[in-house]
Short mmCIF file of C-alpha atoms in Angstrom, two decimals:
data_model
loop_
_atom_site.label_atom_id
_atom_site.label_comp_id
_atom_site.label_asym_id
_atom_site.label_seq_id
_atom_site.Cartn_x
_atom_site.Cartn_y
_atom_site.Cartn_z
CA MET A 1 54.94 86.44 82.48
CA LYS A 2 58.59 86.19 83.14
CA LYS A 3 59.62 84.33 86.17
CA SER A 4 61.80 86.40 88.67
CA ARG A 5 65.23 85.23 89.32
CA GLU A 6 65.90 83.25 92.58
CA GLN A 7 67.59 85.19 95.38
CA TRP A 8 69.65 84.23 98.44
CA GLY A 9 67.86 84.56 101.59
CA THR A 10 70.61 86.62 103.28
CA LYS A 11 73.99 88.15 102.48
CA VAL A 12 75.64 85.68 104.97
CA GLY A 13 74.24 82.80 102.96
CA PHE A 14 75.83 83.97 99.77
CA ILE A 15 79.13 84.65 101.46
CA LEU A 16 79.21 81.22 103.06
CA ALA A 17 78.13 79.55 99.72
CA ALA A 18 80.94 81.59 97.93
CA ILE A 19 83.54 80.57 100.49
CA GLY A 20 82.28 76.94 100.40
CA SER A 21 82.94 77.01 96.73
CA ALA A 22 86.29 78.49 97.25
CA VAL A 23 87.24 76.23 100.00
CA GLY A 24 87.89 72.85 98.52
CA LEU A 25 90.23 70.07 98.51
CA GLY A 26 93.07 72.08 97.19
CA ASN A 27 92.99 74.30 100.35
CA ILE A 28 93.73 71.19 102.57
CA TRP A 29 96.13 69.16 100.38
CA ARG A 30 97.74 71.68 97.88
CA PHE A 31 98.37 74.82 99.81
CA PRO A 32 100.50 73.46 102.59
CA TYR A 33 102.69 71.77 100.04
CA VAL A 34 102.91 74.83 97.66
CA VAL A 35 104.03 77.03 100.73
CA TYR A 36 106.66 74.45 101.87
CA SER A 37 108.18 73.98 98.41
CA ASN A 38 108.27 77.67 97.53
CA GLY A 39 110.29 79.33 100.06
CA GLY A 40 108.10 78.81 103.42
CA GLY A 41 107.44 82.13 104.90
CA ALA A 42 108.97 84.05 102.01
CA PHE A 43 106.17 82.61 99.81
CA LEU A 44 103.79 84.83 101.59
CA ILE A 45 105.01 87.95 99.76
CA PRO A 46 104.14 86.76 96.34
CA TYR A 47 101.02 85.02 97.68
CA PHE A 48 99.52 88.33 99.12
CA CYS A 49 100.56 90.24 95.94
CA ALA A 50 98.60 87.54 93.95
CA ILE A 51 95.59 88.03 96.25
CA PHE A 52 95.51 91.82 95.66
CA THR A 53 96.52 91.88 91.92
CA ALA A 54 94.63 88.94 90.53
CA GLY A 55 92.36 87.18 93.35
CA ILE A 56 90.37 90.08 94.63
CA PRO A 57 90.20 92.12 91.52
CA LEU A 58 88.84 89.17 89.59
CA LEU A 59 86.23 88.33 92.15
CA ILE A 60 84.97 91.92 91.98
CA LEU A 61 85.00 91.49 88.21
CA GLU A 62 82.83 88.31 88.37
CA TYR A 63 80.59 89.45 91.19
CA GLY A 64 80.05 92.78 89.30
CA MET A 65 79.22 91.00 86.01
CA GLY A 66 76.95 88.46 87.57
CA HIS A 67 75.18 91.19 89.67
CA LYS A 68 74.90 93.74 86.87
CA PHE A 69 73.72 91.54 84.11
CA ARG A 70 71.49 89.24 86.45
CA GLY A 71 72.37 85.84 84.82
CA SER A 72 74.54 82.74 84.98
CA THR A 73 78.00 83.22 83.51
CA PRO A 74 77.03 82.69 79.82
CA LEU A 75 73.85 84.92 80.06
CA ALA A 76 75.77 87.59 81.86
CA ILE A 77 78.34 87.87 79.12
CA ALA A 78 75.86 87.57 76.50
CA ARG A 79 74.08 90.47 77.94
CA ALA A 80 77.21 92.57 78.19
CA ASN A 81 78.42 91.57 74.60
CA LYS A 82 76.74 88.82 72.45
CA LYS A 83 79.72 88.20 70.45
CA TRP A 84 81.51 87.03 73.62
CA GLU A 85 78.88 84.65 74.78
CA TRP A 86 81.16 81.62 74.02
CA LEU A 87 83.56 82.79 76.79
CA GLY A 88 80.81 82.11 79.16
CA TRP A 89 80.15 78.58 77.90
CA TRP A 90 83.87 77.51 77.99
CA PRO A 91 84.28 77.57 81.77
CA ILE A 92 80.87 75.83 82.11
CA ILE A 93 82.15 72.89 79.87
CA SER A 94 85.41 72.82 81.91
CA SER A 95 83.47 72.72 85.07
CA SER A 96 81.17 69.91 83.86
CA ILE A 97 84.49 67.83 83.27
CA ILE A 98 85.87 69.01 86.58
CA LEU A 99 82.68 68.00 88.39
CA CYS A 100 82.82 64.48 86.92
CA TYR A 101 86.40 63.73 88.31
CA TYR A 102 85.90 65.60 91.51
CA SER A 103 83.07 63.30 92.13
CA MET A 104 85.67 60.40 91.96
CA ILE A 105 87.96 62.15 94.62
CA LEU A 106 85.04 62.77 96.87
CA SER A 107 84.10 59.05 96.57
CA TRP A 108 87.67 58.31 97.66
CA ALA A 109 87.28 60.50 100.60
CA ILE A 110 84.01 58.88 101.59
CA LYS A 111 85.57 55.42 101.43
CA TYR A 112 88.64 56.45 103.44
CA LEU A 113 86.28 58.17 106.05
CA THR A 114 84.59 54.70 106.64
CA LEU A 115 88.09 53.19 106.77
CA SER A 116 89.39 55.57 109.44
CA PHE A 117 87.17 54.21 112.21
CA THR A 118 89.36 51.00 111.94
CA LYS A 119 92.42 52.31 110.07
CA GLY A 120 91.33 49.97 107.39
CA TRP A 121 94.18 51.00 105.02
CA GLY A 122 96.40 48.45 106.88
CA ALA A 123 100.20 48.67 107.47
CA ASP A 124 101.04 49.84 103.99
CA PRO A 125 98.88 52.68 102.96
CA ASN A 126 100.86 53.15 99.61
CA LYS A 127 100.07 49.54 98.59
CA TYR A 128 96.43 49.63 99.63
CA PHE A 129 95.73 53.00 97.82
CA TYR A 130 97.14 52.07 94.45
CA LYS A 131 96.67 48.27 94.35
CA ASP A 132 93.93 47.21 96.64
CA PHE A 133 91.67 50.21 96.45
CA LEU A 134 92.19 51.84 92.99
CA LYS A 135 93.54 48.67 91.50
CA LEU A 136 95.24 50.97 89.13
CA SER A 137 96.11 49.80 85.70
CA SER A 138 99.32 50.24 83.94
CA SER A 139 98.36 53.04 81.38
CA PRO A 140 95.85 55.59 80.73
CA PHE A 141 94.26 53.54 77.94
CA GLU A 142 93.99 50.38 79.90
CA PHE A 143 90.42 50.79 81.62
CA GLY A 144 90.32 47.31 83.06
CA GLY A 145 86.73 47.37 84.21
CA ILE A 146 84.77 49.30 87.07
CA VAL A 147 86.06 49.49 90.59
CA VAL A 148 82.68 48.95 92.37
CA PRO A 149 83.43 50.75 95.64
CA ILE A 150 84.37 53.92 93.78
CA LEU A 151 81.42 53.76 91.60
CA ILE A 152 79.05 53.46 94.69
CA GLY A 153 80.89 56.53 96.11
CA ILE A 154 80.37 58.48 92.92
CA ILE A 155 76.58 57.53 92.69
CA LEU A 156 76.28 58.75 96.50
CA VAL A 157 78.03 62.08 95.70
CA TRP A 158 75.72 62.82 92.59
CA ALA A 159 72.74 61.87 94.92
CA VAL A 160 73.71 64.59 97.25
CA ASN A 161 74.41 67.05 94.51
CA TRP A 162 71.06 66.39 93.05
CA MET A 163 69.25 66.62 96.41
CA ILE A 164 70.85 70.04 97.39
CA CYS A 165 70.46 71.80 93.96
CA TYR A 166 67.01 70.37 93.34
CA LYS A 167 65.88 72.38 96.30
CA GLY A 168 67.20 75.43 94.87
CA ILE A 169 69.28 78.56 96.15
CA LYS A 170 67.60 79.48 99.41
CA GLY A 171 66.22 76.05 100.36
CA GLY A 172 69.23 73.87 99.16
CA ILE A 173 72.61 75.45 98.78
CA GLU A 174 72.21 78.38 101.29
CA LYS A 175 70.98 75.77 103.96
CA LEU A 176 73.92 73.56 103.13
CA SER A 177 76.54 76.08 103.33
CA LYS A 178 75.27 77.41 106.65
CA ILE A 179 75.53 73.84 108.15
CA LEU A 180 78.94 72.61 106.46
CA LEU A 181 81.04 75.69 106.59
CA PRO A 182 80.93 76.33 110.38
CA THR A 183 81.29 72.55 110.87
CA LEU A 184 84.37 72.42 108.48
CA LEU A 185 85.90 75.25 110.45
CA VAL A 186 85.34 73.63 114.03
CA ILE A 187 86.78 70.29 112.68
CA MET A 188 89.91 72.08 111.11
CA ILE A 189 90.41 74.15 114.59
CA ILE A 190 90.34 70.78 116.50
CA ILE A 191 92.84 69.19 114.02
CA VAL A 192 95.06 72.22 114.43
CA ILE A 193 94.77 72.26 118.17
CA ARG A 194 95.62 68.48 118.56
CA GLY A 195 98.20 68.76 115.78
CA VAL A 196 100.37 71.53 117.38
CA THR A 197 100.31 69.80 120.73
CA LEU A 198 101.79 66.57 119.28
CA GLU A 199 105.56 65.86 120.03
CA GLY A 200 107.65 67.17 117.05
CA ALA A 201 104.97 69.53 115.68
CA SER A 202 107.30 72.49 115.97
CA VAL A 203 109.76 70.64 113.49
CA GLY A 204 107.12 70.71 110.87
CA LEU A 205 105.94 74.24 111.57
CA ASN A 206 109.61 75.58 111.65
CA LYS A 207 110.05 73.89 108.16
CA LEU A 208 106.93 75.31 106.82
CA PHE A 209 107.20 78.89 107.75
CA THR A 210 110.96 79.51 107.87
CA PRO A 211 111.64 81.93 104.90
CA ASP A 212 114.06 81.06 102.25
CA TRP A 213 114.38 84.67 100.82
CA THR A 214 116.19 83.46 97.81
CA LYS A 215 113.02 81.91 96.49
CA VAL A 216 111.31 85.43 96.13
CA LYS A 217 113.64 86.13 93.15
CA ASP A 218 112.49 82.91 91.40
CA PRO A 219 109.89 83.46 88.75
CA LYS A 220 108.60 80.00 89.28
CA VAL A 221 107.58 80.75 92.78
CA TRP A 222 105.45 83.80 91.74
CA ILE A 223 103.76 81.74 89.08
CA ALA A 224 103.06 79.07 91.81
CA ALA A 225 101.52 81.87 94.13
CA TYR A 226 99.18 83.20 91.28
CA GLY A 227 98.17 79.70 90.42
CA GLN A 228 97.34 79.01 94.01
CA VAL A 229 95.24 81.99 94.46
CA PHE A 230 93.66 81.81 91.02
CA PHE A 231 92.63 78.05 91.35
CA SER A 232 91.60 78.17 95.08
CA LEU A 233 89.10 81.12 94.62
CA SER A 234 87.01 79.44 92.02
CA ILE A 235 87.65 82.13 89.44
CA ALA A 236 86.97 81.57 85.83
CA THR A 237 84.87 78.40 86.50
CA GLY A 238 81.58 80.01 85.99
CA ILE A 239 80.62 79.81 89.80
CA MET A 240 81.19 83.23 91.18
CA MET A 241 79.36 85.15 88.40
CA THR A 242 76.37 82.76 88.70
CA TYR A 243 76.23 83.00 92.47
CA ALA A 244 76.47 86.96 92.34
CA SER A 245 73.36 86.91 89.96
CA TYR A 246 71.26 85.57 92.86
CA LEU A 247 72.08 88.60 95.05
CA PRO A 248 69.51 91.27 95.81
CA LYS A 249 69.87 94.55 93.83
CA LYS A 250 71.40 96.40 96.88
CA THR A 251 74.36 94.40 97.95
CA ASP A 252 77.91 95.28 99.04
CA ILE A 253 79.65 93.53 96.31
CA ASN A 254 83.23 94.93 96.90
CA ASN A 255 83.14 94.02 100.48
CA SER A 256 81.77 90.50 99.69
CA ALA A 257 84.89 89.96 97.38
CA PHE A 258 87.33 90.95 100.13
CA MET A 259 85.44 88.77 102.63
CA THR A 260 85.53 85.78 100.36
CA ALA A 261 89.23 86.02 99.53
CA PHE A 262 90.31 86.54 103.02
CA ALA A 263 88.08 83.89 104.58
CA ASN A 264 89.56 81.41 101.83
CA CYS A 265 93.00 82.63 102.79
CA GLY A 266 92.57 82.15 106.33
CA PHE A 267 91.27 78.49 105.93
CA GLU A 268 94.44 77.76 103.86
CA PHE A 269 96.69 78.86 106.62
CA LEU A 270 94.78 77.01 109.15
CA SER A 271 95.09 73.85 107.00
CA ALA A 272 98.81 74.34 106.55
CA ILE A 273 99.26 74.74 110.33
CA GLY A 274 97.43 71.56 110.96
CA VAL A 275 98.98 69.70 108.14
CA PHE A 276 102.63 70.51 108.98
CA ALA A 277 102.29 70.03 112.71
CA ILE A 278 101.08 66.43 112.10
CA LEU A 279 103.83 65.81 109.44
CA GLY A 280 106.29 67.10 112.01
CA PHE A 281 105.02 64.58 114.56
CA MET A 282 105.54 61.79 111.79
CA ALA A 283 109.15 62.90 111.09
CA ASN A 284 109.94 63.04 114.85
CA SER A 285 108.44 59.60 115.49
CA GLN A 286 110.28 57.98 112.63
CA GLY A 287 113.54 59.87 113.43
CA VAL A 288 113.80 61.35 109.80
CA SER A 289 113.86 64.86 108.44
CA ILE A 290 110.65 66.46 107.61
CA ASP A 291 111.55 66.27 103.85
CA LYS A 292 111.09 62.45 104.07
CA VAL A 293 107.50 62.73 105.01
CA VAL A 294 106.17 65.52 103.17
CA SER A 295 104.06 65.10 100.01
CA GLY A 296 101.47 67.30 98.11
CA GLY A 297 98.20 66.43 96.56
CA ILE A 298 96.56 63.02 96.55
CA GLY A 299 99.63 61.46 98.10
CA LEU A 300 99.36 63.67 101.17
CA ALA A 301 95.52 62.83 101.79
CA PHE A 302 95.49 59.15 100.85
CA ILE A 303 99.00 57.87 101.74
CA ALA A 304 101.06 60.21 103.93
CA PHE A 305 98.27 61.01 106.49
CA PRO A 306 97.00 57.43 106.74
CA LYS A 307 100.64 56.51 107.68
CA VAL A 308 100.55 59.14 110.37
CA PHE A 309 97.23 58.14 111.76
CA SER A 310 98.36 54.59 111.93
CA VAL A 311 101.25 55.26 114.40
CA MET A 312 99.29 57.67 116.57
CA GLY A 313 97.13 55.11 118.51
CA ALA A 314 93.54 56.15 119.65
CA TRP A 315 94.11 59.75 118.72
CA GLY A 316 94.91 58.46 115.28
CA ASN A 317 91.36 57.15 114.82
CA VAL A 318 89.91 60.43 115.96
CA LEU A 319 92.04 62.59 113.76
CA ALA A 320 91.54 60.45 110.82
CA VAL A 321 87.79 60.59 111.05
CA LEU A 322 88.02 64.38 111.51
CA PHE A 323 90.45 64.89 108.54
CA PHE A 324 88.46 62.77 106.10
CA SER A 325 85.23 64.51 107.10
CA CYS A 326 86.97 67.68 106.28
CA LEU A 327 87.93 66.45 102.89
CA VAL A 328 84.16 65.33 102.35
CA PHE A 329 82.57 68.53 103.54
CA ALA A 330 85.08 70.78 101.66
CA GLY A 331 84.58 68.73 98.51
CA LEU A 332 80.80 68.75 98.72
CA THR A 333 80.40 72.46 99.06
CA SER A 334 82.67 72.90 95.95
CA ALA A 335 80.89 70.06 94.00
CA VAL A 336 77.47 71.73 94.67
CA SER A 337 78.72 74.91 93.49
CA LEU A 338 79.79 73.56 90.17
CA VAL A 339 76.54 71.72 89.72
CA GLU A 340 74.56 75.10 90.28
CA ALA A 341 77.02 77.03 87.72
CA ILE A 342 76.16 74.44 85.01
CA SER A 343 72.44 73.85 85.75
CA SER A 344 71.82 77.76 86.04
CA SER A 345 73.29 78.19 82.51
CA ILE A 346 71.26 75.56 81.11
CA ILE A 347 68.21 76.85 82.81
CA ASP A 348 68.93 80.43 81.46
CA LYS A 349 69.45 79.01 77.84
CA THR A 350 66.52 76.88 77.54
CA GLY A 351 63.89 77.97 79.96
CA TRP A 352 63.51 74.61 81.44
CA GLU A 353 62.48 73.98 84.98
CA ARG A 354 65.19 73.82 87.65
CA LYS A 355 64.21 70.34 89.02
CA LYS A 356 64.11 68.68 85.45
CA VAL A 357 67.56 70.22 84.62
CA VAL A 358 69.20 69.25 87.88
CA SER A 359 67.61 65.71 87.68
CA GLY A 360 68.76 65.16 84.09
CA MET A 361 72.23 66.66 84.65
CA SER A 362 72.76 64.22 87.60
CA LEU A 363 71.90 61.17 85.64
CA VAL A 364 73.98 62.17 82.80
CA GLY A 365 76.84 63.17 85.35
CA VAL A 366 76.71 59.69 86.99
CA CYS A 367 77.07 57.91 83.60
CA ILE A 368 80.10 60.16 82.54
CA SER A 369 81.69 59.94 85.87
CA THR A 370 81.72 56.04 85.64
CA VAL A 371 84.71 56.42 83.29
CA PHE A 372 86.68 57.53 86.45
CA ALA A 373 85.54 54.59 88.41
CA THR A 374 87.65 52.29 85.93
CA ARG A 375 91.09 51.23 86.89
CA ALA A 376 92.48 54.01 84.73
CA GLY A 377 90.60 56.75 86.64
CA LEU A 378 93.65 58.31 88.39
CA TYR A 379 95.56 58.72 85.09
CA LEU A 380 92.39 60.63 83.53
CA LEU A 381 92.03 62.71 86.57
CA ASP A 382 95.68 63.68 86.60
CA ILE A 383 96.02 64.72 82.93
CA MET A 384 92.63 66.47 82.69
CA ASP A 385 93.00 68.41 85.97
CA ASN A 386 96.52 69.54 84.82
CA PHE A 387 95.18 70.80 81.38
CA ILE A 388 92.07 72.47 82.63
CA ASN A 389 93.80 74.35 85.42
CA ASN A 390 97.05 75.38 83.50
CA TYR A 391 95.41 76.24 80.21
CA GLY A 392 91.50 76.28 80.31
CA ILE A 393 91.03 78.41 83.49
CA VAL A 394 93.94 80.63 83.00
CA VAL A 395 92.96 81.59 79.41
CA VAL A 396 89.40 82.14 80.52
CA GLY A 397 90.48 84.47 83.25
CA LEU A 398 92.71 86.24 80.83
CA LEU A 399 89.95 86.77 78.31
CA GLU A 400 87.58 87.84 81.17
CA ALA A 401 90.15 90.55 82.10
CA ILE A 402 90.46 91.55 78.45
CA LEU A 403 86.64 91.53 77.94
CA VAL A 404 85.84 93.76 80.91
CA GLY A 405 88.96 95.97 80.58
CA TRP A 406 88.87 96.75 77.24
CA ILE A 407 85.57 95.93 75.60
CA ILE A 408 82.77 96.42 78.16
CA LYS A 409 85.16 98.94 79.91
CA ALA A 410 86.41 98.33 83.54
CA LYS A 411 84.90 101.73 84.49
CA THR A 412 81.38 100.35 83.70
CA ILE A 413 81.76 97.43 86.34
CA ARG A 414 83.62 99.66 88.81
CA ASN A 415 80.79 102.41 88.70
CA HIS A 416 78.10 99.49 89.12
CA THR A 417 79.79 97.94 92.18
CA ASN A 418 80.61 101.25 93.66
CA SER A 419 77.15 102.31 93.48
CA ILE A 420 75.86 99.73 95.71
CA SER A 421 79.01 99.08 97.93
CA TYR A 422 79.92 100.79 101.29
CA TYR A 423 83.63 100.51 100.25
CA LYS A 424 84.44 102.11 96.97
CA ILE A 425 87.25 100.82 94.74
CA GLY A 426 89.37 103.33 93.05
CA LYS A 427 90.95 103.55 89.60
CA TRP A 428 93.77 101.08 90.78
CA TRP A 429 91.03 98.27 90.03
CA GLU A 430 90.83 99.25 86.39
CA VAL A 431 94.70 99.46 86.01
CA ILE A 432 94.85 95.85 87.43
CA ILE A 433 92.04 94.54 85.15
CA LYS A 434 93.47 96.13 82.06
CA TYR A 435 97.08 95.70 82.41
CA ILE A 436 98.47 93.82 85.49
CA THR A 437 96.20 90.66 85.60
CA PRO A 438 96.38 90.04 81.73
CA THR A 439 100.22 90.58 81.73
CA ILE A 440 100.54 88.07 84.65
CA LEU A 441 98.23 85.56 83.30
CA THR A 442 99.80 85.84 79.77
CA TYR A 443 103.20 85.11 81.35
CA MET A 444 101.77 82.09 83.45
CA LEU A 445 100.32 80.73 80.20
CA GLY A 446 103.54 81.23 78.15
CA LYS A 447 105.58 79.46 80.79
CA SER A 448 103.07 76.48 81.05
CA ILE A 449 103.24 76.00 77.27
CA ILE A 450 107.02 76.13 77.14
CA THR A 451 107.33 73.63 79.99
CA GLU A 452 104.63 71.31 78.34
CA ILE A 453 106.72 71.38 75.02
CA SER A 454 110.01 70.74 76.74
CA LYS A 455 108.92 68.21 79.14
CA PRO A 456 105.51 66.57 78.67
CA TYR A 457 103.37 66.49 81.72
CA GLY A 458 103.87 63.66 84.20
CA GLY A 459 106.12 61.74 82.01
CA TYR A 460 102.99 60.46 80.03
CA LYS A 461 103.14 59.53 76.33
CA LEU A 462 102.05 62.20 73.81
CA SER A 463 99.01 59.98 72.74
CA SER A 464 97.67 60.16 76.30
CA LEU A 465 98.16 63.92 76.56
CA LEU A 466 96.46 64.36 73.29
CA ALA A 467 93.50 62.14 74.23
CA TYR A 468 92.81 63.52 77.78
CA GLY A 469 94.50 66.82 77.87
CA TRP A 470 94.68 68.98 74.72
CA SER A 471 91.47 67.41 73.35
CA ILE A 472 89.64 68.52 76.59
CA ILE A 473 90.65 72.12 75.78
CA LEU A 474 89.51 71.70 72.24
CA ILE A 475 86.16 70.28 73.36
CA GLY A 476 85.79 73.34 75.73
CA ILE A 477 86.35 75.99 72.99
CA ILE A 478 84.29 74.16 70.08
CA GLY A 479 81.42 73.33 72.44
CA ALA A 480 81.39 76.79 73.67
CA ILE A 481 81.16 78.27 70.16
CA ILE A 482 78.42 75.77 69.06
CA ILE A 483 76.30 76.43 72.10
CA SER A 484 76.56 80.22 71.84
CA LYS A 485 75.10 80.00 68.31
CA LYS A 486 71.76 78.41 69.62
CA PRO A 487 69.05 80.95 70.45
CA TRP A 488 68.23 81.95 74.00
CA LYS A 489 64.61 81.02 75.19
CA GLN A 490 64.18 84.63 76.77
CA GLU A 491 64.95 87.86 75.38
CA ILE A 492 68.45 88.55 76.68
CA LYS A 493 68.37 92.41 76.55
CA CYS A 494 65.25 93.10 78.68
CA GLU A 495 67.09 92.87 82.23
CA GLU A 496 70.29 94.75 81.24
CA GLU A 497 68.35 98.03 80.80
CA GLU A 498 66.46 97.43 84.03
CA VAL A 499 69.65 96.59 86.16
CA GLY A 500 72.20 98.64 84.17
#
């Protein structure tokens, strides 16, 4: 007898898990810098356009596909059109690689959380991070041995991933999301309240939100907006389709997509206010302009903020603990969603038990992640993340829009989501999926390739970019095609008729 598919205990549990997947490290360290460097307040125009013309439409697409065809991303796509099954496996392979380097960043965050009680990064956070902690080698090919504290953190992260996903949807992921998401929100609100009351906070906030209207005409700013929305909503990673497949048959899909997008958007703005208020304080205390203390990405989290906390006295310890707790919690909810997307696909394909798949996957994951605990780990992360985000995920999103818009037919998914949703989406959604989203993503992809050819990413040698960048894209495509040729353990058509 065929086992029935697991389900979320409540709709709130699903929404919190989806938001937890979307709210990751990028919301905290990427979004504030993207807003600042792309026109401040003026950036909100392309940002909201991106949410309505790509973010929400693609979320509805992925929720609708997962719910209608009742399967993980590869199974849902295979049920919709068997020839396109490979498109479901490509994001799963990409997510497997993301998960391995994500566990390294989470390992850093855990280490810094322990350091924050005593400000253990010392007087020079820059030197501490690169030399004392990462022991960074001089090139991507110089691995130089394992950095033990990072490896210990990676093992801990995988142990948590295993423990949560081993317990399943209702008993593991839903419970975790119901605890961590509200906690994360409370912590960020405390950081924001303290941040905006610091002397000089207004300097940072004015710089963040003062609009530079000339930037709205710059195509690069629009690409940045679409990139931010795309990456921060966990679209085209295999997660959202899988999560939606665990929903009961009567679920308001359309409203869920809007709620997920706006909750993620709200958290990004909250993070930006907290981050720039604290950077404003730093600029004010050093007597320099805000431009001198602003940084994005890893530099913000592990260098700029520790510098700020070091000059804040006792409040610095409190904010440091809260900030790194935020990073750990946001990272864990995203990591668990990646584990679930990958393990669910393997379970659907092979028919193996969840507990065996999650356990085996966690052991293999620790082994592969060990390469990121070497002294070259940061280089590997930097190159792989750039290529997966700029090429892998964008191409998957583009192909998903083409598949649903032109082959499965957008009307099929729209009719399905409308039949179970209070809020009905109009034909505008079909127009966006068929024309607008593919056009925008093709343009983004073209610009990325032109930039890559004219100026190789990060100043790395071509050999490094081929080894850790382009090869990862190739592995994703070839691996996806090979796996899609393997037979499914179950009859893939049986549920489509039942649901469709």
